[in-house]
XYZ file of C-alpha atoms in Angstrom:
459
model
C 124.967 93.676 131.427
C 126.005 91.825 128.251
C 126.578 93.827 125.107
C 125.093 92.326 121.989
C 125.399 93.466 118.281
C 122.114 91.919 117.478
C 121.248 89.239 114.846
C 118.482 88.066 112.726
C 116.375 86.656 115.556
C 117.327 89.512 118.142
C 117.780 92.741 116.325
C 119.044 95.829 118.011
C 116.001 97.554 119.626
C 115.448 101.176 118.555
C 113.659 103.242 121.352
C 111.432 105.294 119.252
C 110.853 106.719 115.844
C 112.619 109.960 116.798
C 115.817 108.261 117.775
C 118.773 108.683 115.253
C 119.224 105.577 113.019
C 122.365 103.672 113.301
C 125.192 104.991 111.206
C 125.288 101.942 108.876
C 121.808 102.728 107.995
C 121.683 106.470 108.125
C 124.218 107.046 105.416
C 121.920 105.475 102.902
C 119.237 108.011 103.290
C 121.286 110.713 101.835
C 121.158 108.975 98.405
C 117.237 108.865 98.228
C 116.798 105.326 99.598
C 113.435 104.766 100.907
C 112.209 102.108 103.483
C 111.851 99.340 100.974
C 115.217 100.006 99.445
C 116.722 99.860 103.091
C 114.833 96.538 103.859
C 116.120 94.955 100.577
C 119.773 96.019 101.291
C 119.641 94.606 104.670
C 118.078 91.383 103.501
C 120.663 91.016 100.749
C 123.509 91.548 103.320
C 122.009 89.147 105.708
C 121.558 86.417 103.218
C 125.004 86.903 101.965
C 126.421 86.345 105.573
C 124.418 83.130 106.031
C 127.067 80.486 105.789
C 124.989 77.822 107.461
C 123.505 76.457 104.312
C 125.542 74.660 101.788
C 124.317 75.084 98.216
C 124.905 72.398 95.588
C 123.958 74.691 92.674
C 126.737 75.484 90.154
C 128.307 78.822 90.375
C 128.114 80.946 87.272
C 130.982 83.154 86.194
C 130.466 86.815 86.627
C 130.510 87.486 82.840
C 127.370 85.323 82.433
C 125.664 87.006 85.251
C 126.280 90.379 83.787
C 124.902 89.248 80.435
C 121.823 87.876 82.395
C 121.373 91.428 84.043
C 121.360 92.924 80.694
C 118.251 90.750 79.601
C 116.283 91.834 82.851
C 113.159 94.101 81.954
C 113.616 97.642 82.740
C 110.818 97.732 85.361
C 112.620 95.052 87.352
C 116.258 96.176 86.844
C 116.304 98.533 89.929
C 115.743 95.571 92.196
C 118.810 93.853 90.761
C 120.711 96.948 91.287
C 120.522 96.429 95.077
C 121.957 93.043 95.016
C 125.654 93.886 95.035
C 128.073 96.552 93.943
C 129.068 94.599 90.907
C 125.431 94.620 89.570
C 125.069 98.210 90.370
C 128.261 99.063 88.351
C 127.020 96.965 85.540
C 123.526 98.502 85.417
C 124.763 102.116 85.886
C 127.265 101.604 82.960
C 126.728 99.142 80.036
C 123.082 98.384 80.855
C 122.100 102.065 80.913
C 124.132 102.571 77.695
C 122.331 99.933 75.819
C 118.947 101.395 77.183
C 119.643 104.840 75.789
C 120.653 103.316 72.439
C 117.346 101.519 72.198
C 115.263 104.621 73.346
C 113.211 106.916 71.264
C 112.201 110.355 72.193
C 108.744 111.757 70.900
C 108.182 115.609 70.845
C 104.375 116.292 71.036
C 104.131 119.492 68.993
C 100.354 120.230 69.128
C 97.043 118.626 69.029
C 95.160 118.106 65.585
C 92.610 120.934 66.845
C 95.455 123.280 67.261
C 96.890 122.471 63.904
C 93.573 123.030 62.287
C 93.416 126.514 63.795
C 96.911 127.311 62.384
C 95.429 126.725 58.868
C 97.609 123.536 58.243
C 96.043 121.140 55.703
C 94.399 118.044 57.058
C 96.877 115.680 55.269
C 99.740 117.107 57.340
C 98.039 117.390 60.663
C 98.657 113.810 61.655
C 102.280 114.102 60.527
C 103.121 117.335 62.248
C 101.360 116.603 65.494
C 104.501 114.956 66.908
C 107.853 113.858 65.676
C 110.313 110.980 66.408
C 113.945 111.202 67.495
C 116.407 108.218 67.395
C 119.636 107.817 69.239
C 122.694 109.241 67.422
C 125.732 109.469 69.893
C 126.850 110.398 73.363
C 128.897 113.658 73.841
C 131.175 114.766 76.509
C 130.716 118.069 78.250
C 133.176 120.636 77.204
C 132.246 122.731 80.324
C 132.929 119.960 82.801
C 135.505 121.208 85.339
C 137.151 117.734 86.031
C 136.237 115.370 83.167
C 136.804 111.779 84.242
C 139.643 110.081 82.352
C 137.855 106.824 80.978
C 137.383 105.342 77.578
C 134.065 103.711 78.301
C 131.405 104.248 75.766
C 128.892 105.408 78.210
C 131.116 108.203 79.642
C 129.525 110.927 77.468
C 127.204 113.371 79.664
C 124.825 114.291 76.979
C 122.920 112.180 74.679
C 122.171 113.380 71.137
C 118.995 112.252 69.356
C 118.184 113.080 65.650
C 114.764 114.452 64.656
C 113.073 112.261 61.759
C 113.852 113.793 58.424
C 110.445 113.326 57.035
C 108.788 115.382 59.742
C 111.429 118.046 59.257
C 110.701 118.262 55.516
C 106.956 118.516 56.102
C 107.499 121.455 58.484
C 109.533 123.232 55.896
C 106.772 122.491 53.275
C 104.455 124.459 55.288
C 106.288 127.609 54.773
C 105.622 127.311 50.911
C 101.754 127.105 51.400
C 101.170 130.715 52.313
C 100.909 133.846 49.921
C 104.062 135.963 49.501
C 102.409 138.944 50.762
C 101.588 137.566 54.257
C 104.143 134.815 54.301
C 106.372 135.816 57.220
C 103.285 136.800 59.391
C 101.530 133.534 58.611
C 104.720 131.597 59.174
C 105.285 133.062 62.546
C 101.714 132.444 63.475
C 102.132 128.725 62.495
C 105.196 128.443 64.535
C 103.416 130.016 67.511
C 100.491 127.692 67.287
C 102.990 124.732 66.931
C 104.576 125.871 70.255
C 107.942 126.448 68.510
C 107.832 130.240 68.463
C 110.287 130.399 71.467
C 112.706 128.544 69.361
C 112.684 131.310 66.633
C 113.300 133.954 69.182
C 116.176 132.226 71.027
C 117.325 128.892 69.459
C 119.935 128.090 72.069
C 118.083 128.940 75.284
C 117.164 126.098 77.576
C 113.506 126.759 77.087
C 113.805 126.855 73.371
C 111.138 124.078 72.879
C 108.322 126.407 73.920
C 105.298 124.607 75.424
C 106.170 121.216 73.758
C 105.751 118.035 75.824
C 108.270 115.190 75.533
C 107.813 111.402 75.925
C 110.389 108.452 75.619
C 109.733 104.911 74.501
C 112.051 102.199 75.856
C 111.213 98.644 74.897
C 107.451 98.266 76.078
C 107.476 101.270 78.121
C 106.288 104.732 77.070
C 106.268 107.660 79.625
C 106.819 111.402 80.005
C 110.461 112.044 79.282
C 110.743 113.832 82.789
C 108.119 114.759 85.282
C 109.898 117.880 86.593
C 109.183 120.438 83.851
C 111.840 122.799 85.284
C 114.483 120.201 85.243
C 113.635 119.278 81.686
C 113.990 122.863 80.518
C 117.339 123.213 82.089
C 118.511 119.981 80.490
C 117.032 119.526 77.005
C 117.941 121.657 74.070
C 116.196 121.507 70.662
C 118.060 122.573 67.554
C 115.659 122.562 64.660
C 118.254 123.532 61.789
C 120.489 120.647 62.699
C 117.494 118.369 63.470
C 118.814 117.325 66.776
C 117.929 117.275 70.576
C 120.369 116.940 73.433
C 120.059 116.409 77.013
C 121.780 114.905 80.173
C 120.894 111.305 79.963
C 121.919 109.327 83.024
C 119.709 110.822 85.665
C 116.848 111.311 83.284
C 116.957 107.667 82.143
C 117.134 106.435 85.738
C 114.052 108.733 86.671
C 112.212 107.139 83.584
C 112.903 103.638 84.820
C 111.794 104.491 88.359
C 108.556 105.716 86.829
C 108.052 102.638 84.849
C 108.995 100.460 87.989
C 106.324 102.465 90.018
C 103.577 101.968 87.230
C 104.286 98.218 87.359
C 104.007 98.121 91.227
C 100.674 100.101 91.057
C 99.324 97.722 88.403
C 100.045 94.719 90.687
C 98.547 96.235 93.645
C 95.397 97.523 91.913
C 94.586 94.493 89.859
C 91.498 93.579 91.727
C 90.141 97.281 92.238
C 87.483 98.964 90.243
C 88.531 101.293 87.541
C 87.376 104.658 86.200
C 89.183 104.697 82.851
C 90.595 101.008 82.747
C 93.192 99.059 84.557
C 96.284 100.504 82.835
C 95.084 103.965 82.231
C 93.954 104.472 85.887
C 97.447 103.224 86.983
C 99.320 105.274 84.444
C 97.368 108.480 85.585
C 98.061 107.626 89.186
C 101.801 107.228 88.425
C 102.026 110.469 86.587
C 100.287 112.375 89.458
C 102.585 110.946 92.057
C 105.716 111.570 89.983
C 104.413 115.244 89.507
C 103.809 115.569 93.205
C 107.158 114.356 94.097
C 108.857 116.910 91.732
C 107.123 119.892 93.400
C 108.870 122.142 95.775
C 106.781 124.166 98.246
C 109.456 126.867 98.338
C 108.908 127.664 94.615
C 105.943 130.001 93.901
C 103.115 128.243 92.292
C 103.998 124.717 93.310
C 101.705 124.774 96.169
C 98.765 125.866 94.055
C 99.722 123.061 91.482
C 99.798 120.426 94.302
C 96.179 121.571 95.192
C 95.197 121.514 91.591
C 96.412 117.758 91.313
C 93.837 116.958 93.951
C 90.999 118.399 91.687
C 91.785 115.841 88.971
C 89.177 113.050 88.205
C 89.240 110.465 90.845
C 90.488 106.936 89.893
C 89.715 103.491 90.769
C 86.039 103.636 90.704
C 85.818 106.623 93.179
C 83.048 108.981 92.609
C 83.493 112.589 91.661
C 82.490 115.035 94.521
C 82.814 118.365 92.849
C 83.717 120.273 89.746
C 87.218 121.904 89.721
C 87.507 125.694 89.347
C 88.244 127.024 85.995
C 91.985 127.659 86.748
C 92.548 123.955 87.365
C 90.769 122.702 84.281
C 93.919 123.177 82.286
C 95.431 120.204 84.491
C 92.654 117.984 83.232
C 93.057 119.035 79.690
C 96.848 118.368 79.918
C 96.499 115.021 81.509
C 93.793 113.931 78.905
C 96.041 115.059 76.099
C 98.947 113.091 77.495
C 96.752 109.897 77.660
C 95.651 110.363 74.174
C 99.287 110.036 73.166
C 100.673 107.635 75.700
C 98.027 104.936 75.845
C 97.804 104.128 72.098
C 101.528 103.679 72.011
C 101.505 101.383 75.081
C 98.791 99.305 73.653
C 100.727 98.925 70.404
C 103.779 98.001 72.215
C 102.173 95.470 74.411
C 100.646 93.677 71.404
C 102.369 90.801 69.269
C 103.073 91.315 65.683
C 100.126 89.057 64.879
C 97.734 91.132 66.977
C 98.985 94.395 65.537
C 98.568 93.246 61.997
C 95.093 91.927 62.813
C 94.073 95.348 64.307
C 95.457 97.206 61.293
C 93.495 94.804 58.974
C 90.388 95.586 60.981
C 91.043 99.401 60.693
C 91.312 98.859 56.824
C 88.055 96.864 56.678
C 86.173 99.391 58.654
C 87.328 102.172 56.299
C 86.447 100.024 53.294
C 82.992 99.427 54.883
C 82.399 103.165 55.238
C 83.433 103.804 51.784
C 81.012 101.128 50.420
C 78.179 102.544 52.348
C 78.947 106.099 51.304
C 78.987 104.874 47.720
C 75.572 103.155 48.036
C 74.201 106.330 49.797
C 75.616 108.547 46.911
C 74.029 106.276 44.174
C 70.719 106.038 46.122
C 70.586 109.998 46.341
C 71.338 110.280 42.614
C 68.491 107.801 41.861
C 66.016 109.970 44.051
C 67.109 113.229 42.372
C 66.056 111.794 38.846
C 62.511 111.261 40.225
C 61.984 114.261 42.440
C 62.003 117.990 41.334
C 63.995 119.022 44.507
C 67.683 118.138 44.777
C 68.426 115.766 47.690
C 71.784 116.088 49.397
C 73.286 112.728 50.532
C 73.334 112.371 54.315
C 76.950 111.794 55.665
C 77.894 108.469 57.424
C 78.450 109.335 60.908
C 81.287 107.053 61.680
C 84.752 108.256 63.037
C 87.615 107.585 60.795
C 90.369 107.257 63.236
C 93.688 106.374 61.367
C 95.218 104.826 64.427
C 93.318 101.833 65.586
C 95.391 101.596 68.816
C 93.392 104.701 70.034
C 90.232 102.603 70.159
C 89.102 101.624 73.553
C 88.367 97.856 74.092
C 84.571 98.498 74.002
C 84.981 100.548 70.703
C 87.137 97.884 69.011
C 84.491 95.260 69.808
C 81.699 97.577 68.324
C 83.684 98.015 65.084
C 84.539 94.420 64.731
C 80.854 93.469 64.938
C 79.985 95.983 62.381
C 82.577 94.855 59.950
C 81.445 91.164 60.520
C 77.821 92.120 59.708
C 78.982 94.127 56.567
C 81.158 91.256 55.258
C 78.119 88.820 55.982
C 75.875 91.140 53.843
C 78.445 92.211 51.346
C 76.827 90.129 48.425
C 73.462 91.615 49.127
C 74.853 95.183 49.084
C 76.767 94.671 45.958
C 73.433 93.568 44.178
C 71.768 96.848 45.577
C 74.567 98.855 44.203
C 74.284 97.165 40.783
C 70.605 97.719 40.853
C 70.865 101.318 41.618
C 73.522 101.700 38.926
C 71.171 100.081 36.352
C 68.365 102.055 37.335
C 70.300 105.328 36.919
C 71.247 104.177 33.562
C 67.549 103.348 32.595
C 66.199 106.792 33.631
C 69.137 108.857 32.353
C 69.040 110.222 28.757
C 72.128 108.971 26.931
C 74.330 111.443 25.122
C 73.608 110.182 21.574
C 69.825 109.848 22.094
C 68.896 112.342 19.417
C 71.645 111.758 16.956
C 69.561 109.683 14.681
C 66.528 111.746 14.575
C 65.888 114.096 11.593
C 65.899 117.753 11.699
C 63.429 120.359 10.535
C 65.958 123.218 10.381
């Protein structure tokens, strides 16, 4: 019986699924490789050993190839990482370092309703709802047992990001808004409502950021900073006095890129499906749910219940809802909706060109001007009616939402507002004539201040 190592046309037969894999394949599974990764690896090895075809294409130097790798979009870079060892080392080193330098971290402090309950003025609610952190530097770990002797710029274990100075100044400004008698009590209440009270109690603990959620933006991608809450609590440290956050960046950045790659794959697979919230939002919700499930451990108390709770979330891709979740699982729905309210506007903004963003901001400005003009006419008309009637008439409010961020509008909402603005601009001359008519009518029926100055007096 002849012995064969197998080839492309006649591979080595494997008796059953329970049979052990060959050693040259089995060793890859210890590093988290899935079936697609192994197939891509085998295909690349097989292609590199095919010497039958002679290529007439020019061979590029390795330096140019590495520069090309640095320009690959982040949701495709993991596929390039499987090509060869040189690409893998390039991506794990300088490419990842350039990614972390471009990244921005967002700390979601609280929702506007929470800030309203805390007694924070309305002009500060939008500013304090979240803060932005920009990359500052990498730091080596002092506690590392055997630090590697290398001068590479990306050798640091921890990435340090600096909190925006404007947000920190506004946070300190809140402390001056309360009375001196209850200043400390009110300030602690505000920190508690802002999910920052744990930081006051223990500023250097791993869970010092309380119940805050964290997101990261890298190029056009915006996702949760990490889907394993426990891993994030162990790695991330918030230091408010020094306005800095610090975390182990390499593994976290790799998981972030894996999440964005998974999102792109789902969007390609579900392009022709029906949607419950929209194409991108449905795929983003599905990605977050898959990543959360993958981070759960059945041996940890509460994780099995959380896995069950994820199945009670609203169905996606046009599927109908079969039942209402129990009250204990509704917090998952609220948490997911809250994350979508922050992630989707940022993703819409980053996906647009500069011209599209400017046009949308102009539409938002025109919409606010339209509401102001309508409210001014309503106020003048109410004043005119009050000069004719004995009872005082209160102006009815214009019930239009005043969202300061136009990227939070849905596609249907944007079309509705655009149509309203076009109608308002088409009738703007008529509305100005109505406003002048009301103003002149008010002057005609009102008694001027010097009406009786020229009359004589009997006193």
